[in-house]
GROMACS .gro file of C-alpha atoms in nm:
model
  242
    1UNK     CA    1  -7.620   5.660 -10.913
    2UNK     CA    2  -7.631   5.805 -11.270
    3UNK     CA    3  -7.769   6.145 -11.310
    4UNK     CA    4  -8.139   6.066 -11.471
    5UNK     CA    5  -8.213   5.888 -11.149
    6UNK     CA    6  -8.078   6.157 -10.941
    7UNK     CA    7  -8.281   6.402 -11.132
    8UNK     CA    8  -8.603   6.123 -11.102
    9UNK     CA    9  -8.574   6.089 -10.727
   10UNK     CA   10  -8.586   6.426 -10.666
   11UNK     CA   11  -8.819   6.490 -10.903
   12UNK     CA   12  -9.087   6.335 -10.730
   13UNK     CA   13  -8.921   6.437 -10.361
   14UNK     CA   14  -8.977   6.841 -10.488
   15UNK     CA   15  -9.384   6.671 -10.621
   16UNK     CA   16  -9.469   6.545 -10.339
   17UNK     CA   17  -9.330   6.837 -10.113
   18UNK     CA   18  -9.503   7.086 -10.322
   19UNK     CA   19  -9.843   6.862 -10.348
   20UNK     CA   20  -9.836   6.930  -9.968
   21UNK     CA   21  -9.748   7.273  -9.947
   22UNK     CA   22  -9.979   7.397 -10.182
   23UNK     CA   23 -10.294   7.176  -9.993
   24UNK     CA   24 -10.183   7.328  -9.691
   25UNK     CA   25 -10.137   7.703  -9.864
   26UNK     CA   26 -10.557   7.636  -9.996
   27UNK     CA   27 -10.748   7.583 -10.271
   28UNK     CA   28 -10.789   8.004 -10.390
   29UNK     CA   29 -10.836   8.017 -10.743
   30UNK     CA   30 -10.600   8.208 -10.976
   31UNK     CA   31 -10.812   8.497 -11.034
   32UNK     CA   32 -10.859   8.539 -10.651
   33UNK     CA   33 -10.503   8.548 -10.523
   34UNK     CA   34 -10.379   8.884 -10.524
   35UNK     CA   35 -10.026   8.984 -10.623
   36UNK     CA   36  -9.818   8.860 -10.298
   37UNK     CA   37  -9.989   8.507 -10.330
   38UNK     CA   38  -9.882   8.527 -10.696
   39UNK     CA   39  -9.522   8.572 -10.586
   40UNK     CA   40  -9.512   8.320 -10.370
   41UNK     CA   41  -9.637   8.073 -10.570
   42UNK     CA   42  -9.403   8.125 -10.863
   43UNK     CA   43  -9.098   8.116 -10.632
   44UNK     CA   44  -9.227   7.800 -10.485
   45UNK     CA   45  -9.220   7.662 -10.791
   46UNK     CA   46  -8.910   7.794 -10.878
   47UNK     CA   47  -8.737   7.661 -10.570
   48UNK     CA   48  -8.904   7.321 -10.630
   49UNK     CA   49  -8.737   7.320 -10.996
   50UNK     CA   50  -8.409   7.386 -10.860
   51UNK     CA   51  -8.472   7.086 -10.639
   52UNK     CA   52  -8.521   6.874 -10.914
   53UNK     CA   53  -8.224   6.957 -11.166
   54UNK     CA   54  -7.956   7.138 -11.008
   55UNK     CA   55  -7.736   6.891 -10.976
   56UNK     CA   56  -7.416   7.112 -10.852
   57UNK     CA   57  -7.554   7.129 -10.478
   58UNK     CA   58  -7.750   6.880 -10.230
   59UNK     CA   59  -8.121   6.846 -10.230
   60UNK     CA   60  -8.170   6.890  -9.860
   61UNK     CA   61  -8.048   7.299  -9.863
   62UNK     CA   62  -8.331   7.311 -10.144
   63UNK     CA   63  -8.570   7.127  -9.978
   64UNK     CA   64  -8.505   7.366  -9.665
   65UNK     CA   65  -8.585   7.679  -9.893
   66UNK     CA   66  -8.910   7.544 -10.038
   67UNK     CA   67  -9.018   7.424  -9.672
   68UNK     CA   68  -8.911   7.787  -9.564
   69UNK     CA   69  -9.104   7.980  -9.818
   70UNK     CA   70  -9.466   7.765  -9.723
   71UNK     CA   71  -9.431   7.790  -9.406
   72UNK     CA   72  -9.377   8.203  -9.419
   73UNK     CA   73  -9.670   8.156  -9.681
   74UNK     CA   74  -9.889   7.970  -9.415
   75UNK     CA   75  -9.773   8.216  -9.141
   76UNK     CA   76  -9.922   8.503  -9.333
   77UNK     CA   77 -10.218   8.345  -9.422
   78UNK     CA   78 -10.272   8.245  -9.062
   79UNK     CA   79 -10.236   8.619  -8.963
   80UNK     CA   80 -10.438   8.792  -9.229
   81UNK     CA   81 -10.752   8.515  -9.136
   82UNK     CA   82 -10.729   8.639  -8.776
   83UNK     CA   83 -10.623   8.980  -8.782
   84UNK     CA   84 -10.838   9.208  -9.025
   85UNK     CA   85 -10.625   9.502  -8.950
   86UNK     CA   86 -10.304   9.302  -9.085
   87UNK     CA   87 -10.460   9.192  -9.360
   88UNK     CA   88 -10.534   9.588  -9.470
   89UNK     CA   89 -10.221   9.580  -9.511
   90UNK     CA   90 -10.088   9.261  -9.649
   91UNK     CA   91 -10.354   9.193  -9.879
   92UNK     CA   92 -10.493   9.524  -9.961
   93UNK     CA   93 -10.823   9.613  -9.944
   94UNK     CA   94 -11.084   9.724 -10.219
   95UNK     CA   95 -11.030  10.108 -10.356
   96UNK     CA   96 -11.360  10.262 -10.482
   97UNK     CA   97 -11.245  10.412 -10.814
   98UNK     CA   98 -11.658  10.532 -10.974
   99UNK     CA   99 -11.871  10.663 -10.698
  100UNK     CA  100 -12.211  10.805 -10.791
  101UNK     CA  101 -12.143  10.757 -11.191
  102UNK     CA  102 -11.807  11.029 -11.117
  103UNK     CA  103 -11.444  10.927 -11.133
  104UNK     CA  104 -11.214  10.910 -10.883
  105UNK     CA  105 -10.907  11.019 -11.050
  106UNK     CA  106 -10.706  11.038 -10.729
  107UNK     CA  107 -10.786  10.706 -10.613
  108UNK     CA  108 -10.671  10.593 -10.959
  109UNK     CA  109 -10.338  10.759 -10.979
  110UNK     CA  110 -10.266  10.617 -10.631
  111UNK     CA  111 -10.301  10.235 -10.808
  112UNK     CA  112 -10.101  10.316 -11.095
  113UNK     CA  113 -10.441  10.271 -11.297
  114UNK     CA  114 -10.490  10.524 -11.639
  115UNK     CA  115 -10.904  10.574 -11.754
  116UNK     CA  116 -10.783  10.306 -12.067
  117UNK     CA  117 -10.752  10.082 -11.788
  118UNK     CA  118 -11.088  10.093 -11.617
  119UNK     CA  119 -11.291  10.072 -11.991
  120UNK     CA  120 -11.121   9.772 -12.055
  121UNK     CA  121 -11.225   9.624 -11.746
  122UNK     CA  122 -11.554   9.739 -11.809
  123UNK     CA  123 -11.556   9.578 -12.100
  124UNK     CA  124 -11.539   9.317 -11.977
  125UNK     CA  125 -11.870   9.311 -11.734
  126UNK     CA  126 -12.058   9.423 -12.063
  127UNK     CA  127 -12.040   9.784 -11.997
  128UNK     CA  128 -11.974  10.012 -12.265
  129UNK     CA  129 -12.083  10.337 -12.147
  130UNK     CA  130 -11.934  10.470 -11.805
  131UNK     CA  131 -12.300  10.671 -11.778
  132UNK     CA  132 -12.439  10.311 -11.688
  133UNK     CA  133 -12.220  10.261 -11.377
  134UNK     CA  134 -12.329  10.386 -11.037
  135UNK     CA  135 -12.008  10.234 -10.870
  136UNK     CA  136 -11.688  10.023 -10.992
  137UNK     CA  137 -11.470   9.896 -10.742
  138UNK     CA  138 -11.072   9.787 -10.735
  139UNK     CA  139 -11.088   9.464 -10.572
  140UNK     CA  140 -10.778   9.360 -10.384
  141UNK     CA  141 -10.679   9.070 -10.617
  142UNK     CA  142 -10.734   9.341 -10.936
  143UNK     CA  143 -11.019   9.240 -11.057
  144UNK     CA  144 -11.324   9.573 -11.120
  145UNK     CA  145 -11.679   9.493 -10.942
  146UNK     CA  146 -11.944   9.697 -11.126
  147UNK     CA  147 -12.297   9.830 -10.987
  148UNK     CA  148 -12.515   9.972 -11.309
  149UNK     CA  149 -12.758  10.268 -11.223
  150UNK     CA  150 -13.088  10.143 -11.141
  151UNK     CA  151 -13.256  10.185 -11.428
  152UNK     CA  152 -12.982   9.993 -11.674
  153UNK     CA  153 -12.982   9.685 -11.445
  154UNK     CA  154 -13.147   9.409 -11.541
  155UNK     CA  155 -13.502   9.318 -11.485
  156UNK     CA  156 -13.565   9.015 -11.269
  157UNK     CA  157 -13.823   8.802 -11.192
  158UNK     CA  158 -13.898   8.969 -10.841
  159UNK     CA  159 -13.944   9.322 -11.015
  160UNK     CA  160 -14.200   9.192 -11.235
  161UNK     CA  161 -14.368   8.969 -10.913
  162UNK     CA  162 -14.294   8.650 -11.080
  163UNK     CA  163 -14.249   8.362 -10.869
  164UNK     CA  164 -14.032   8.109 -11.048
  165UNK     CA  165 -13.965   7.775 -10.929
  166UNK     CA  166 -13.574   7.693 -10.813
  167UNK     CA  167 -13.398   7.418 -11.032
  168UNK     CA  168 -13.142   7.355 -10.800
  169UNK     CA  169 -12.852   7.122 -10.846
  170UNK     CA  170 -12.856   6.870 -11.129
  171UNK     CA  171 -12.795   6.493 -11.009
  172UNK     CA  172 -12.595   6.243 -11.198
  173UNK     CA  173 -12.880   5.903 -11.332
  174UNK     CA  174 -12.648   5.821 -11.621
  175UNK     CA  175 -12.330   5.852 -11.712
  176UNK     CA  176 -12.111   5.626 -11.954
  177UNK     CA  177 -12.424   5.396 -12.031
  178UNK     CA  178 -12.414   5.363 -11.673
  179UNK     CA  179 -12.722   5.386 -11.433
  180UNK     CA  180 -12.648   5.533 -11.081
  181UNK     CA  181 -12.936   5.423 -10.905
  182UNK     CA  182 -12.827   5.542 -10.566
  183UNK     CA  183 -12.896   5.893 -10.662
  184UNK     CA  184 -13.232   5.797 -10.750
  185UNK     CA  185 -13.339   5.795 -10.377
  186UNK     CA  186 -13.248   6.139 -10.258
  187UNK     CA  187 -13.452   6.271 -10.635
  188UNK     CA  188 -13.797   6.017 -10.440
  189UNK     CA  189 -13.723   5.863 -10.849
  190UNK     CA  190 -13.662   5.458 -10.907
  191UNK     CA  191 -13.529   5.296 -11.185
  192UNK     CA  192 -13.868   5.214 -11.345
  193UNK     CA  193 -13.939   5.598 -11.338
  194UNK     CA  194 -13.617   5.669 -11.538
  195UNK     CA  195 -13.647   5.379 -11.770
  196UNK     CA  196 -14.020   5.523 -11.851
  197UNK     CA  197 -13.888   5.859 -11.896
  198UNK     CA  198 -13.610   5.707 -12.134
  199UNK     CA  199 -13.845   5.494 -12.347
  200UNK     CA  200 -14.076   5.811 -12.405
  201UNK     CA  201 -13.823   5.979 -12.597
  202UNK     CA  202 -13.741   5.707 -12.809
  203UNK     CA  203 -13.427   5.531 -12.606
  204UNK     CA  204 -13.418   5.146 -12.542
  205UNK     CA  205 -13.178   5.042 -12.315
  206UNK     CA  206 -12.968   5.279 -12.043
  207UNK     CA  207 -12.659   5.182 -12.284
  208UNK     CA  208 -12.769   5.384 -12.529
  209UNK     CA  209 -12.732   5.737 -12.286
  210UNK     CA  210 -12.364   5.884 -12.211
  211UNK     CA  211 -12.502   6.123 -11.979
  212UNK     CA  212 -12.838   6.164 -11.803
  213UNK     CA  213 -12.919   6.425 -11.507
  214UNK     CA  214 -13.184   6.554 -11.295
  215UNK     CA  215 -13.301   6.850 -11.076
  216UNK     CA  216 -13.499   6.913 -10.807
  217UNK     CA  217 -13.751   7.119 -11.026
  218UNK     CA  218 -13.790   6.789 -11.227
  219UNK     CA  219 -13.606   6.866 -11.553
  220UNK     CA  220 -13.450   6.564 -11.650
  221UNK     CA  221 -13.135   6.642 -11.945
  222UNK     CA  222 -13.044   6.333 -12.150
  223UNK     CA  223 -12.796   6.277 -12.416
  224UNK     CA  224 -12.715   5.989 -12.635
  225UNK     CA  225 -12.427   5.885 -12.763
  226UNK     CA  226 -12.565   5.900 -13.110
  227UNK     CA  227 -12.696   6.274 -13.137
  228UNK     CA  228 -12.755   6.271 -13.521
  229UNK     CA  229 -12.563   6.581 -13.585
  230UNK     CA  230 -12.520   6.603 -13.892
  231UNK     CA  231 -12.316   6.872 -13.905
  232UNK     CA  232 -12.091   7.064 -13.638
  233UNK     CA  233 -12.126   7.400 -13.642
  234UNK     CA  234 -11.749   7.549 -13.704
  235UNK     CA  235 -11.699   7.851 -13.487
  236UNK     CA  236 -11.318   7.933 -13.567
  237UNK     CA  237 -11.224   8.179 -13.796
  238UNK     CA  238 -10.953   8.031 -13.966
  239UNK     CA  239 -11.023   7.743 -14.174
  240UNK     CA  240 -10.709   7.668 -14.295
  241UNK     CA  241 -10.447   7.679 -14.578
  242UNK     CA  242 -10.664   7.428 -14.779
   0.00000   0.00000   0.00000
């Protein structure tokens, strides 16, 4: 067997295995897991490219590694979902790091964090002044939780007693010049409705829509394939060496 289809077989042996280790690991987005599930998941990987192209030892001793490492992976999520008081200490836990609008500069030397640090975070949730923040918290996967003062949050529609209708989730009618009339149903819509609603803003034929939703609240979003655009609006900054 030459080496390309070594290399090709287990290739898709080291896919397939991680495919099903990372299912079984969950779904937790990137900027939830916290540093251990980072870890993990680039030695995984590692393991599983080892699989594929080291060529100087058997796949099986490989294959053992990578099965190893998910399973220990599995094990500890298994024991931080049922035992709180493991996962303290596995995971970590959030550290409060502005309490009552004052810093905590103990709790911030004890995660390696400098004041340059926190403002940056801040930054980043659109606070610029550290006399807006009541509280800012260290969650465990690193990413800063903010509560503003009272009186620089936002105003919402309760504190003015407004009573605003929910939207709720947008349904698919159209997409691809396709109609969807199944969806129709659960909306208490038909296709004579939509086709009513279409021809009142000019549109023909369903063809004539790529895309075409609906919410509970009754806004209906449609848009054509020909937008008449005549310009795009440019947003980079660069526009080239011409």
């Amino acid at each position: 067997m030459s080496e390309g289809l070594v290399v090709a077989v287990r290739a898709i042996i080291a896919f397939f295995s991680l495919l099903i280790f990372t299912r079984l690991l969950g779904k937790q987005q990137i900027s939830q897991l916290n540093f251990f599930d980072y870890t993990l998941g680039i030695t995984i990987g590692s393991i599983a490219a080892e699989l594929t192209v080291d060529l100087s030892s058997r796949a099986w001793p490989h294959w053992i590694g990578l099965l190893s490492w998910a399973l220990l992976g599995f094990t500890m999520e298994f024991i931080t979902m049922k035992w709180r008081y493991a996962a303290k200490y596995i995971e970590g836990e959030p550290t409060i790091i502005i309490m009552n609008g004052k810093i905590m500069e103990n709790a911030l030397r004890k995660m390696k964090y400098n004041v340059s640090d926190i403002m940056e975070q801040l930054r980043n949730k659109d606070v610029f002044d550290l006399t807006e923040v009541d509280f800012a918290i260290i969650e465990s996967n690193g990413q800063l939780s903010v509560l503003k003062k009272p009186e620089y949050e936002n105003v919402t529609c309760k504190d003015l007693n407004i009573n605003k209708k929910k939207s709720g989730i947008s349904t698919e009618l159209i997409y691809d010049g396709i109609l969807i009339e199944e969806n129709l149903k659960p909306l208490n819509k038909d296709k004579k409705w939509l086709i009513t609603q279409l021809k009142s803003q000019g549109i023909k034929d369903v063809s004539e829509v790529f895309l075409a939703t609906l919410n509970p609240g009754g806004s209906l979003y449609v848009d054509k394939y020909k937008d008449h655009i005549k310009k795009i609006l440019d947003i980079g900054d660069y526009k080239g060496p011409y």
